[in-house]
mmCIF file of C-alpha atoms in Angstrom:
data_model
loop_
_atom_site.group_PDB
_atom_site.id
_atom_site.type_symbol
_atom_site.label_atom_id
_atom_site.label_comp_id
_atom_site.label_asym_id
_atom_site.label_seq_id
_atom_site.Cartn_x
_atom_site.Cartn_y
_atom_site.Cartn_z
ATOM 1 C CA UNK Z 1398 -61.837 -27.073 95.054
ATOM 2 C CA UNK Z 1399 -64.485 -28.345 97.837
ATOM 3 C CA UNK Z 1400 -67.965 -29.028 96.836
ATOM 4 C CA UNK Z 1401 -70.123 -26.670 98.436
ATOM 5 C CA UNK Z 1402 -72.995 -28.534 100.967
ATOM 6 C CA UNK Z 1403 -76.823 -27.475 100.684
ATOM 7 C CA UNK Z 1404 -77.546 -24.665 102.511
ATOM 8 C CA UNK Z 1405 -73.845 -23.647 103.247
ATOM 9 C CA UNK Z 1406 -73.044 -19.780 102.984
ATOM 10 C CA UNK Z 1407 -69.706 -19.415 100.824
ATOM 11 C CA UNK Z 1408 -67.630 -15.976 102.261
ATOM 12 C CA UNK Z 1409 -65.171 -16.354 99.406
ATOM 13 C CA UNK Z 1410 -68.100 -15.456 96.769
ATOM 14 C CA UNK Z 1411 -69.658 -12.220 96.211
ATOM 15 C CA UNK Z 1412 -72.920 -11.564 97.948
ATOM 16 C CA UNK Z 1413 -75.220 -12.095 94.498
ATOM 17 C CA UNK Z 1414 -73.395 -15.243 93.786
ATOM 18 C CA UNK Z 1415 -73.470 -16.888 97.148
ATOM 19 C CA UNK Z 1416 -75.494 -20.117 97.367
ATOM 20 C CA UNK Z 1417 -78.794 -20.646 98.457
ATOM 21 C CA UNK Z 1418 -81.711 -23.568 98.349
ATOM 22 C CA UNK Z 1419 -83.568 -21.138 96.315
ATOM 23 C CA UNK Z 1420 -80.953 -20.120 94.200
ATOM 24 C CA UNK Z 1421 -79.723 -23.724 93.494
ATOM 25 C CA UNK Z 1422 -83.235 -24.511 92.401
ATOM 26 C CA UNK Z 1423 -83.338 -21.703 90.087
ATOM 27 C CA UNK Z 1424 -80.163 -22.418 88.720
ATOM 28 C CA UNK Z 1425 -80.946 -25.868 88.109
ATOM 29 C CA UNK Z 1426 -84.174 -24.870 86.105
ATOM 30 C CA UNK Z 1427 -82.234 -22.373 84.134
ATOM 31 C CA UNK Z 1428 -79.481 -24.855 83.501
ATOM 32 C CA UNK Z 1429 -82.291 -27.254 82.484
ATOM 33 C CA UNK Z 1430 -83.941 -24.576 79.927
ATOM 34 C CA UNK Z 1431 -80.562 -23.670 78.853
ATOM 35 C CA UNK Z 1432 -79.784 -27.315 77.772
ATOM 36 C CA UNK Z 1433 -83.122 -27.441 76.115
ATOM 37 C CA UNK Z 1434 -82.523 -23.965 74.203
ATOM 38 C CA UNK Z 1435 -79.464 -25.813 73.078
ATOM 39 C CA UNK Z 1436 -81.405 -28.929 71.831
ATOM 40 C CA UNK Z 1437 -83.690 -26.708 70.025
ATOM 41 C CA UNK Z 1438 -81.160 -24.777 68.324
ATOM 42 C CA UNK Z 1439 -78.888 -27.835 67.404
ATOM 43 C CA UNK Z 1440 -82.166 -29.717 66.152
ATOM 44 C CA UNK Z 1441 -83.151 -26.575 64.068
ATOM 45 C CA UNK Z 1442 -79.728 -26.377 62.529
ATOM 46 C CA UNK Z 1443 -79.978 -30.196 60.726
ATOM 47 C CA UNK Z 1444 -81.192 -31.044 57.490
ATOM 48 C CA UNK Z 1445 -83.518 -33.399 59.215
ATOM 49 C CA UNK Z 1446 -85.481 -30.521 60.467
ATOM 50 C CA UNK Z 1447 -85.710 -28.462 57.161
ATOM 51 C CA UNK Z 1448 -86.695 -31.624 55.549
ATOM 52 C CA UNK Z 1449 -89.179 -32.268 57.995
ATOM 53 C CA UNK Z 1450 -90.434 -28.758 57.964
ATOM 54 C CA UNK Z 1451 -90.469 -28.899 54.242
ATOM 55 C CA UNK Z 1452 -92.701 -32.113 54.116
ATOM 56 C CA UNK Z 1453 -94.728 -30.581 56.777
ATOM 57 C CA UNK Z 1454 -95.712 -27.537 54.660
ATOM 58 C CA UNK Z 1455 -96.234 -29.633 51.336
ATOM 59 C CA UNK Z 1456 -98.261 -32.138 52.922
ATOM 60 C CA UNK Z 1457 -100.536 -29.071 54.685
ATOM 61 C CA UNK Z 1458 -100.539 -27.105 51.225
ATOM 62 C CA UNK Z 1459 -101.487 -30.558 49.351
ATOM 63 C CA UNK Z 1460 -103.980 -31.646 51.700
ATOM 64 C CA UNK Z 1461 -105.749 -27.722 51.963
ATOM 65 C CA UNK Z 1462 -105.429 -27.547 48.162
ATOM 66 C CA UNK Z 1463 -106.543 -31.153 47.135
ATOM 67 C CA UNK Z 1464 -108.047 -32.499 50.090
ATOM 68 C CA UNK Z 1465 -112.055 -33.089 50.774
ATOM 69 C CA UNK Z 1466 -113.610 -29.838 50.814
ATOM 70 C CA UNK Z 1467 -115.603 -30.385 54.245
ATOM 71 C CA UNK Z 1468 -112.305 -31.651 55.976
ATOM 72 C CA UNK Z 1469 -110.352 -28.455 54.874
ATOM 73 C CA UNK Z 1470 -109.180 -26.259 57.634
ATOM 74 C CA UNK Z 1471 -107.038 -23.829 55.750
ATOM 75 C CA UNK Z 1472 -108.167 -22.332 52.872
ATOM 76 C CA UNK Z 1473 -105.857 -21.557 49.689
ATOM 77 C CA UNK Z 1474 -108.357 -18.474 48.993
ATOM 78 C CA UNK Z 1475 -107.149 -16.871 52.410
ATOM 79 C CA UNK Z 1476 -103.458 -17.476 51.426
ATOM 80 C CA UNK Z 1477 -102.912 -20.267 53.842
ATOM 81 C CA UNK Z 1478 -103.513 -17.969 57.008
ATOM 82 C CA UNK Z 1479 -103.164 -20.667 59.333
ATOM 83 C CA UNK Z 1480 -99.838 -21.907 57.761
ATOM 84 C CA UNK Z 1481 -98.355 -18.739 57.831
ATOM 85 C CA UNK Z 1482 -99.425 -17.987 61.383
ATOM 86 C CA UNK Z 1483 -97.898 -21.437 62.553
ATOM 87 C CA UNK Z 1484 -94.597 -20.888 60.882
ATOM 88 C CA UNK Z 1485 -94.436 -17.429 61.956
ATOM 89 C CA UNK Z 1486 -94.953 -18.494 65.675
ATOM 90 C CA UNK Z 1487 -92.099 -21.150 65.096
ATOM 91 C CA UNK Z 1488 -89.905 -18.632 63.650
ATOM 92 C CA UNK Z 1489 -90.896 -15.946 66.765
ATOM 93 C CA UNK Z 1490 -89.685 -18.866 69.211
ATOM 94 C CA UNK Z 1491 -86.988 -20.084 67.458
ATOM 95 C CA UNK Z 1492 -84.829 -16.747 67.193
ATOM 96 C CA UNK Z 1493 -85.020 -16.108 70.778
ATOM 97 C CA UNK Z 1494 -84.297 -19.893 71.698
ATOM 98 C CA UNK Z 1495 -80.994 -19.844 69.017
ATOM 99 C CA UNK Z 1496 -79.908 -16.463 70.398
ATOM 100 C CA UNK Z 1497 -80.061 -18.005 74.233
ATOM 101 C CA UNK Z 1498 -78.194 -21.042 72.936
ATOM 102 C CA UNK Z 1499 -75.306 -18.752 71.311
ATOM 103 C CA UNK Z 1500 -75.167 -16.771 74.806
ATOM 104 C CA UNK Z 1501 -74.840 -19.849 76.944
ATOM 105 C CA UNK Z 1502 -71.838 -21.030 74.284
ATOM 106 C CA UNK Z 1503 -70.279 -17.496 74.313
ATOM 107 C CA UNK Z 1504 -70.158 -18.000 78.095
ATOM 108 C CA UNK Z 1505 -68.542 -21.464 77.872
ATOM 109 C CA UNK Z 1506 -66.159 -20.007 75.409
ATOM 110 C CA UNK Z 1507 -65.462 -16.891 77.412
ATOM 111 C CA UNK Z 1508 -64.289 -19.306 80.301
ATOM 112 C CA UNK Z 1509 -62.681 -21.633 78.030
ATOM 113 C CA UNK Z 1510 -60.484 -18.446 76.636
ATOM 114 C CA UNK Z 1511 -59.548 -17.235 80.042
ATOM 115 C CA UNK Z 1512 -58.718 -20.985 81.152
ATOM 116 C CA UNK Z 1513 -56.385 -21.023 78.151
ATOM 117 C CA UNK Z 1514 -54.592 -17.930 78.750
ATOM 118 C CA UNK Z 1515 -54.311 -18.891 82.574
ATOM 119 C CA UNK Z 1516 -52.544 -22.238 81.057
ATOM 120 C CA UNK Z 1517 -50.595 -20.284 78.625
ATOM 121 C CA UNK Z 1518 -49.344 -17.967 81.289
ATOM 122 C CA UNK Z 1519 -48.190 -20.991 83.537
ATOM 123 C CA UNK Z 1520 -46.372 -22.641 80.534
ATOM 124 C CA UNK Z 1521 -44.584 -19.134 79.826
ATOM 125 C CA UNK Z 1522 -43.547 -19.212 83.597
ATOM 126 C CA UNK Z 1523 -42.137 -22.806 83.284
ATOM 127 C CA UNK Z 1524 -40.409 -22.042 80.192
ATOM 128 C CA UNK Z 1525 -38.764 -19.103 81.287
ATOM 129 C CA UNK Z 1526 -37.709 -20.882 84.691
ATOM 130 C CA UNK Z 1527 -36.153 -23.954 82.653
ATOM 131 C CA UNK Z 1528 -34.462 -21.324 80.676
ATOM 132 C CA UNK Z 1529 -32.775 -19.471 83.526
ATOM 133 C CA UNK Z 1530 -32.185 -23.184 84.714
ATOM 134 C CA UNK Z 1531 -30.446 -23.943 81.258
ATOM 135 C CA UNK Z 1532 -28.391 -20.890 81.417
ATOM 136 C CA UNK Z 1533 -27.302 -21.618 84.904
ATOM 137 C CA UNK Z 1534 -26.261 -24.905 83.865
ATOM 138 C CA UNK Z 1535 -23.851 -23.541 80.756
ATOM 139 C CA UNK Z 1536 -22.353 -21.291 83.100
ATOM 140 C CA UNK Z 1537 -21.881 -23.906 85.967
ATOM 141 C CA UNK Z 1538 -20.203 -25.974 82.978
ATOM 142 C CA UNK Z 1539 -18.066 -23.311 82.445
ATOM 143 C CA UNK Z 1540 -16.756 -23.299 85.601
ATOM 144 C CA UNK Z 1541 -16.086 -26.647 85.794
ATOM 145 C CA UNK Z 1542 -12.804 -28.327 84.113
ATOM 146 C CA UNK Z 1543 -12.575 -29.360 80.485
ATOM 147 C CA UNK Z 1544 -11.282 -33.241 79.773
ATOM 148 C CA UNK Z 1545 -7.926 -31.190 78.084
ATOM 149 C CA UNK Z 1546 -7.459 -29.603 81.206
ATOM 150 C CA UNK Z 1547 -7.806 -32.704 83.650
ATOM 151 C CA UNK Z 1548 -5.396 -34.342 80.804
ATOM 152 C CA UNK Z 1549 -2.853 -31.574 81.100
ATOM 153 C CA UNK Z 1550 -2.931 -31.647 85.131
ATOM 154 C CA UNK Z 1551 -2.715 -35.324 85.064
ATOM 155 C CA UNK Z 1552 0.344 -35.396 82.578
ATOM 156 C CA UNK Z 1553 2.017 -32.318 84.721
ATOM 157 C CA UNK Z 1554 1.283 -34.679 87.762
ATOM 158 C CA UNK Z 1555 2.758 -37.815 86.090
ATOM 159 C CA UNK Z 1556 5.775 -36.175 85.102
ATOM 160 C CA UNK Z 1557 6.242 -34.786 88.360
ATOM 161 C CA UNK Z 1558 5.966 -38.472 89.957
ATOM 162 C CA UNK Z 1559 8.436 -39.893 87.519
ATOM 163 C CA UNK Z 1560 11.002 -37.488 88.069
ATOM 164 C CA UNK Z 1561 13.338 -38.486 90.821
ATOM 165 C CA UNK Z 1562 13.082 -36.499 94.121
ATOM 166 C CA UNK Z 1563 15.982 -34.562 95.114
ATOM 167 C CA UNK Z 1564 16.148 -36.893 98.548
ATOM 168 C CA UNK Z 1565 16.221 -40.022 96.190
ATOM 169 C CA UNK Z 1566 18.980 -38.762 94.001
ATOM 170 C CA UNK Z 1567 20.500 -37.831 97.254
ATOM 171 C CA UNK Z 1568 20.137 -41.395 98.793
ATOM 172 C CA UNK Z 1569 21.532 -43.016 95.774
ATOM 173 C CA UNK Z 1570 24.986 -41.265 95.760
ATOM 174 C CA UNK Z 1571 25.945 -42.694 99.224
#
C-alpha cells in the first residue's frame, strides 16, 4: 500500500478517516499517550513496582511514626491522611490508564484476528484449489495407458511383426 504524503487527500477512506495535518498531529499525540499508558500498565504489573510501592509505604509509615516529631509531615493520629490521599490518587489514575492500555491491546487483537481470518480464508481457498487439481490429475491418470496395457499392445505388435506377411509367404513359394 502506498504511503500517504503529508496534506494528500485520500478518496479511498471515509471522510472521518482521511488524513490531514491536524489529524496526523492528533494521531501521533494520541499514539504517544497510548504508548505511555501501556508503559504504565506494564510497569504497575511488575513485582518491582509492588515491592517499590510497599517499601515507599513502609518508609513513609516508619518516618512519620518514629522520625523526629517536628519533621513529621503525616500524623498517625489522623490515620496517615496524606499517605491515604497519595495512594488514592495513584489508584484513581492507575485504573483508567490500565483500561486505556487494555483498549489499545483489544484493538490490536481485533486487527490480528481479522488478519488471521483472512489468512485462513486464503489457505482454505488454496487448499480447495489444490484438492481440485489433485482430483483432475487422478482423473487424467485414469485416462492414461497403464504399464500392463502398453506391454500387451507391444507384445501384440511384436507378434504381428514376427508373423510372416502374406506377400512374403507368397514370394518364398516362387
